[in-house]
Amino acid sequence: MTMKRTLLTVFTLGFVLVFGSLAAAQTVDSLPSWNDGKAKQSIIKLVATVTEKGSPDFVPPAERIAVFDNDGTLWAEQPMYFQVLFALDRVKALAPQHPEWKNKEPFASLLKGDVKAAMADGMKSVVEIIMATHAGMTTAEFETIVSDWIATARHPTTKSPFTEMVYQPMLELLTYLRANGFKTFIVSGGGIEFMRPWAEGIYGIPPEQVIGSSIKVKYELRDGSPALVRLPELDFYDDKEGKPVAIHQQIGRRPIAAFGNSDGDLQMLQWTTAGQGPRFALYVHHTDAEREWAYGRKSSMGRLDKGLDEAQAKGWTIVDMKQDWKVIYPNEKK
Amino acid sequence: MTMKRTLLTVFTLGFVLVFGSLAAAQTVDSLPSWNDGKAKQSIIKLVATVTEKGSPDFVPPAERIAVFDNDGTLWAEQPMYFQVLFALDRVKALAPQHPEWKNKEPFASLLKGDVKAAMADGMKSVVEIIMATHAGMTTAEFETIVSDWIATARHPTTKSPFTEMVYQPMLELLTYLRANGFKTFIVSGGGIEFMRPWAEGIYGIPPEQVIGSSIKVKYELRDGSPALVRLPELDFYDDKEGKPVAIHQQIGRRPIAAFGNSDGDLQMLQWTTAGQGPRFALYVHHTDAEREWAYGRKSSMGRLDKGLDEAQAKGWTIVDMKQDWKVIYPNEKK
């Protein structure tokens, strides 16, 4: 290479580096599955605001904490929470070891396929099913059970793997926030140990940033080897008032952005937006009966009623899934 | 600048970038306060092992979790845990609002300066003092109280601020591990909210990576504003068997390296080293009566007895503070 050509290369490289990156920042759409509208613009504005150096609203990266509900916010939750479907599958799998379940509710009804009868006692039934299927093994064993299930189980109506029923626009949002220095956390009413085995691969959220409900575990030595054994006892229920409590205990810093879809997330959004400086709250509103499900004010699962009122009153971002999202699931992408 | 000089600059820059960084990696001592010896070499070997690409012992950065006890491991803990000294100061500060304490133990003895009599009921006394001084305010108020105290309080014998009684060799170790892709966590028997206000500034460990004991908190709306109120009720005691449990609940991934100084850390070290692949455990042994304190097998605070036996039997790294550390505190550095 001649001296002249080398120099040319150096200058060209410099030009590409400086102007290319500027151009990229201005033209690449980080949220391609979002229709242009108020919701998308509010997200872009948040990121622009907190990353603008020298601005009074600049937020240092360490404080750019964003918290996401999971069920109904990052993935679907109909016809019932996917973790409940997991528990029902586990009841079937464990039934041969529990002949007594044939005559014992809620298991007897479940094994006959009558979910409604099984749930007759409401939360009491759910707790019994969860404890029978989520406790009594080591944490390593439970991780394997969840990993095996999530790799093979299919949704009852779409027949898709559950990990393909995550929301493509939200995946883009997670990536976009992280690319702008945010640290993303899940804060879910679901079980921590049900989410951790796949959350990193699907959402890019490592186990230490997954917060949720938990049962107690006990440390013991088994033949000299340490094990953590899952006990049939609730440790923490991460819903409603529990969410800001868990955020405080496990993150220890108030988030600047919170994302939810139901009244169970309201306290998390209140807590997040009550801090000083720029704050952001977003509700995903399920309005698309055709591509997903439409529910909200009167739904027994994922009810969004008080939260919707407060979001409207306070000017929080409300995502109208039908209007705001070009696609729902990753597989719809062209 | 002529073409020739520009080219020269470009080549020189390239040379400096490529060879300079190689040289730096080979010659800069990341642990200058550690004497060359088995302990220092074992740490360097750990880092070399897990970061060597293509090696069967390579550990991806996301799995390079390192957990550190705090009292006696990252900072001193004599003549008693610094958080207890904080609580005693708080009793004095709060006494005017509690005239009944004059006739109520353990407060009466404490206010007379008789710590031994105050502790007559052991853990019961400690719990009463902790709850009287650590609960009953919002989390924001407590953070201010801790921040004010840590900025002004002095150690009873050294007269140093407590944040200057951290161990310089351990500060270097934290930095060295993070520079090699490790994520560093505190896992302490001390209170999470007592550590978080200063751990980031002193140790470079953000609030979400501080794990410890906690009391319960409650979410409530005060005049429409959300607040988290600290309740006089233990939530979690993060010591002994509690440490692997807390690591599981809050990190969700088994650490590959664990650092402690007492029998209270033993289960954490067992849990860490029982995993597959390269594993590392280190005990700081307090052997320097002159520069710090010498204690261990028979100490009531920071006892290292069973742990020392197990460390010797299993070949864990044991730091002999007197032999292995050139300096103890940052201010001793020349």
XYZ file of C-alpha atoms in Angstrom, chain A residues 9-333:
325
model
C -7.712 4.733 4.241
C -7.028 6.393 7.574
C -9.121 9.426 6.681
C -11.919 7.345 5.242
C -11.964 5.219 8.380
C -12.120 8.329 10.537
C -14.990 9.688 8.476
C -16.906 6.427 8.692
C -16.363 6.164 12.435
C -17.419 9.711 13.227
C -20.216 10.342 10.781
C -21.356 6.761 10.394
C -22.147 6.401 14.064
C -23.947 9.725 14.182
C -26.053 8.735 11.209
C -26.771 5.339 12.732
C -27.922 6.905 15.983
C -30.340 9.070 14.095
C -31.793 6.650 11.611
C -31.833 3.114 13.062
C -35.198 2.313 14.593
C -34.593 0.401 17.817
C -38.304 -0.294 18.203
C -39.315 -1.518 14.730
C -42.322 -3.490 15.985
C -43.863 -0.382 17.549
C -46.169 1.765 15.459
C -45.299 5.416 15.602
C -47.544 6.943 18.222
C -47.687 8.390 21.708
C -46.482 5.206 23.433
C -43.400 4.758 21.243
C -42.581 8.452 21.370
C -42.817 8.501 25.162
C -40.251 5.704 25.412
C -37.847 7.409 23.011
C -38.262 10.643 24.937
C -37.476 8.917 28.232
C -34.237 7.492 26.844
C -33.236 10.785 25.228
C -33.944 12.665 28.462
C -32.009 10.510 30.909
C -28.986 9.985 28.609
C -28.432 13.612 27.627
C -25.169 14.600 29.249
C -25.177 17.981 30.931
C -28.962 18.046 31.117
C -30.488 18.516 34.594
C -32.516 15.370 33.874
C -29.458 13.249 33.096
C -29.476 10.018 35.120
C -26.166 8.186 35.717
C -26.202 4.646 34.255
C -26.031 3.056 37.723
C -29.406 4.620 38.534
C -31.100 3.669 35.262
C -33.076 0.830 36.825
C -36.074 -0.449 34.856
C -38.471 -3.011 36.319
C -40.806 -5.230 34.316
C -43.700 -7.370 35.379
C -43.642 -10.680 33.509
C -47.105 -12.280 33.078
C -49.093 -10.136 30.657
C -46.253 -7.627 30.303
C -43.382 -9.598 28.768
C -45.281 -12.742 27.816
C -48.923 -13.783 27.569
C -50.995 -14.926 30.551
C -54.123 -16.439 29.016
C -56.115 -18.649 29.432
C -54.263 -18.740 32.759
C -50.783 -17.960 34.114
C -48.323 -20.252 32.369
C -46.905 -21.273 35.725
C -50.325 -22.666 36.643
C -50.269 -24.698 33.417
C -46.827 -25.936 34.468
C -48.223 -26.942 37.867
C -51.124 -28.800 36.239
C -48.687 -30.710 34.039
C -46.663 -31.543 37.135
C -49.747 -32.887 38.927
C -50.299 -35.268 36.023
C -46.631 -36.287 35.971
C -46.520 -36.875 39.719
C -49.921 -38.616 40.002
C -48.506 -42.189 39.804
C -46.477 -41.468 42.939
C -49.572 -40.087 44.692
C -52.396 -42.640 44.493
C -54.138 -40.720 47.308
C -54.730 -37.777 44.923
C -57.532 -39.747 43.226
C -59.735 -38.985 46.205
C -58.250 -35.719 47.353
C -59.167 -32.243 46.134
C -58.005 -30.219 44.320
C -55.981 -33.028 42.725
C -58.889 -35.380 42.009
C -60.722 -32.824 39.867
C -57.506 -31.759 38.156
C -56.685 -35.316 37.161
C -60.163 -35.612 35.677
C -59.410 -32.473 33.650
C -61.911 -30.353 35.537
C -59.798 -27.288 36.270
C -62.800 -25.218 37.340
C -63.816 -27.675 40.053
C -60.208 -27.964 41.176
C -60.060 -24.212 41.674
C -63.292 -24.174 43.683
C -61.460 -23.103 46.836
C -59.654 -20.263 45.041
C -56.266 -19.330 46.425
C -56.325 -22.286 48.842
C -56.492 -24.663 45.873
C -53.742 -22.821 44.041
C -51.447 -22.899 47.076
C -52.017 -26.635 47.548
C -51.196 -27.313 43.909
C -48.127 -25.084 43.948
C -46.726 -26.621 47.121
C -47.347 -30.189 45.903
C -45.543 -29.484 42.636
C -42.933 -26.859 43.495
C -41.521 -28.162 46.806
C -39.868 -31.291 48.143
C -36.884 -31.319 45.793
C -33.532 -29.564 45.658
C -33.225 -26.266 43.832
C -31.055 -27.972 41.199
C -33.714 -30.646 40.625
C -36.437 -28.028 40.283
C -34.359 -26.095 37.776
C -34.092 -29.225 35.638
C -37.848 -29.848 35.881
C -38.626 -26.291 34.735
C -36.020 -26.369 31.970
C -37.389 -29.668 30.626
C -40.972 -28.403 30.736
C -40.306 -25.050 29.084
C -38.396 -26.805 26.287
C -41.249 -29.168 25.426
C -44.604 -27.820 26.674
C -47.057 -26.144 24.304
C -49.698 -23.523 24.855
C -53.222 -25.054 24.894
C -54.667 -22.865 22.114
C -51.773 -21.486 20.048
C -49.786 -24.742 20.328
C -46.641 -22.614 20.465
C -43.800 -23.107 22.933
C -44.351 -20.692 25.798
C -41.036 -18.982 25.120
C -42.422 -17.943 21.742
C -45.373 -16.261 23.405
C -43.238 -13.378 24.572
C -43.999 -9.952 23.140
C -41.660 -8.916 20.333
C -42.142 -5.174 21.001
C -41.159 -5.718 24.635
C -38.054 -7.691 23.635
C -37.046 -4.715 21.505
C -37.766 -2.394 24.416
C -35.575 -4.426 26.792
C -32.705 -4.376 24.299
C -33.175 -0.676 23.579
C -33.081 0.251 27.260
C -30.015 -1.884 27.950
C -28.243 -0.385 24.931
C -28.805 2.957 26.636
C -27.281 1.944 29.936
C -30.401 0.726 31.723
C -30.286 -2.321 33.973
C -33.444 -4.368 33.414
C -35.133 -6.384 36.156
C -38.162 -8.649 36.237
C -40.459 -8.038 39.215
C -43.177 -10.641 38.880
C -45.872 -12.261 40.965
C -44.669 -15.533 39.441
C -42.095 -17.779 41.054
C -38.471 -16.660 40.844
C -37.291 -20.211 40.240
C -39.873 -20.761 37.526
C -38.516 -17.781 35.562
C -34.762 -17.934 36.097
C -33.996 -21.035 34.024
C -35.108 -19.351 30.778
C -35.232 -15.578 31.461
C -31.607 -15.016 30.499
C -31.901 -16.793 27.156
C -35.260 -15.268 26.226
C -35.126 -11.781 27.746
C -31.400 -11.295 28.323
C -32.119 -10.860 32.039
C -29.682 -12.774 34.275
C -30.906 -14.715 37.351
C -29.750 -12.034 39.793
C -32.095 -9.558 38.102
C -35.161 -11.787 38.363
C -37.387 -10.958 41.338
C -40.618 -12.778 42.081
C -42.567 -14.841 44.558
C -40.672 -17.537 46.385
C -41.040 -20.466 48.727
C -38.587 -21.111 51.541
C -35.474 -23.168 50.995
C -33.285 -24.914 53.525
C -29.551 -25.532 53.414
C -28.464 -29.040 54.366
C -25.585 -31.440 53.876
C -26.585 -34.620 52.052
C -23.799 -37.206 52.374
C -21.442 -34.298 52.949
C -22.601 -32.389 49.867
C -24.488 -29.137 50.358
C -27.991 -28.925 48.943
C -30.779 -26.375 49.035
C -34.113 -28.076 49.558
C -37.380 -26.413 48.581
C -39.922 -26.336 51.414
C -43.733 -26.234 51.076
C -43.921 -22.846 52.737
C -44.400 -19.429 51.179
C -41.431 -17.106 51.603
C -42.649 -14.002 49.777
C -45.633 -13.107 47.622
C -44.439 -10.551 45.108
C -47.648 -8.824 44.092
C -49.303 -5.463 44.739
C -47.716 -3.917 47.910
C -45.161 -6.719 47.756
C -43.573 -5.364 44.584
C -42.136 -2.126 45.990
C -41.082 -4.098 49.073
C -39.208 -6.659 46.952
C -37.686 -3.898 44.823
C -36.416 -2.272 47.977
C -35.062 -5.491 49.472
C -33.446 -6.878 46.334
C -32.495 -3.816 44.300
C -32.215 -1.224 47.050
C -32.606 1.620 44.615
C -35.837 3.121 43.329
C -36.340 2.338 39.629
C -36.761 5.224 37.217
C -39.012 3.225 34.884
C -41.649 0.564 35.548
C -43.668 -1.571 33.143
C -46.754 -3.577 34.035
C -50.151 -4.657 32.782
C -52.423 -5.101 35.778
C -53.616 -3.718 39.087
C -51.044 -6.023 40.684
C -48.375 -3.720 39.259
C -49.972 -0.482 40.440
C -47.918 -0.093 43.625
C -44.721 -0.731 41.670
C -45.642 2.032 39.224
C -46.623 4.363 42.077
C -43.358 3.727 43.909
C -41.300 4.229 40.753
C -42.951 7.464 39.687
C -42.927 9.002 43.180
C -39.139 9.457 43.072
C -37.401 12.667 42.081
C -36.098 13.421 38.587
C -37.379 11.851 35.373
C -39.753 8.961 35.989
C -41.625 6.693 33.643
C -44.531 4.270 34.017
C -46.132 2.185 31.301
C -49.136 -0.115 31.251
C -49.601 -2.720 28.534
C -53.335 -2.815 27.826
C -54.591 -6.045 26.265
C -56.898 -4.767 23.539
C -56.305 -7.206 20.708
C -58.791 -10.077 20.778
C -57.703 -11.153 17.336
C -53.923 -11.394 17.634
C -53.777 -11.957 21.416
C -56.514 -11.468 24.015
C -58.652 -8.511 24.996
C -59.241 -8.071 28.696
C -58.812 -5.575 31.474
C -61.328 -3.932 33.771
C -63.302 -7.060 34.600
C -60.798 -9.826 34.028
C -60.158 -12.249 36.874
C -56.606 -12.710 35.611
C -54.541 -9.636 34.881
C -57.260 -7.177 35.854
C -56.454 -3.601 34.872
C -59.029 -1.344 36.471
C -57.720 0.934 39.236
C -54.410 0.986 37.433
C -56.013 2.235 34.214
C -57.758 5.046 36.077
C -54.542 6.082 37.776
C -52.549 5.832 34.544
C -55.034 8.115 32.796
C -55.131 10.560 35.701
C -51.354 10.739 35.990
C -50.517 10.675 32.308
C -48.636 7.382 32.365
C -48.029 5.681 29.027
C -50.738 3.220 28.047
C -49.881 0.775 25.282
C -52.917 -0.172 23.230
C -51.668 -3.508 21.918
C -53.933 -3.419 18.898
C -52.930 0.095 17.901
C -49.356 0.324 19.095
C -47.830 -3.008 18.183
C -47.139 -4.062 14.585
C -46.548 -7.624 15.696
C -47.234 -9.420 18.961
C -44.957 -12.472 18.896
C -41.440 -12.866 17.455
C -42.605 -15.412 14.862
C -44.881 -12.858 13.206
C -41.879 -10.837 12.082
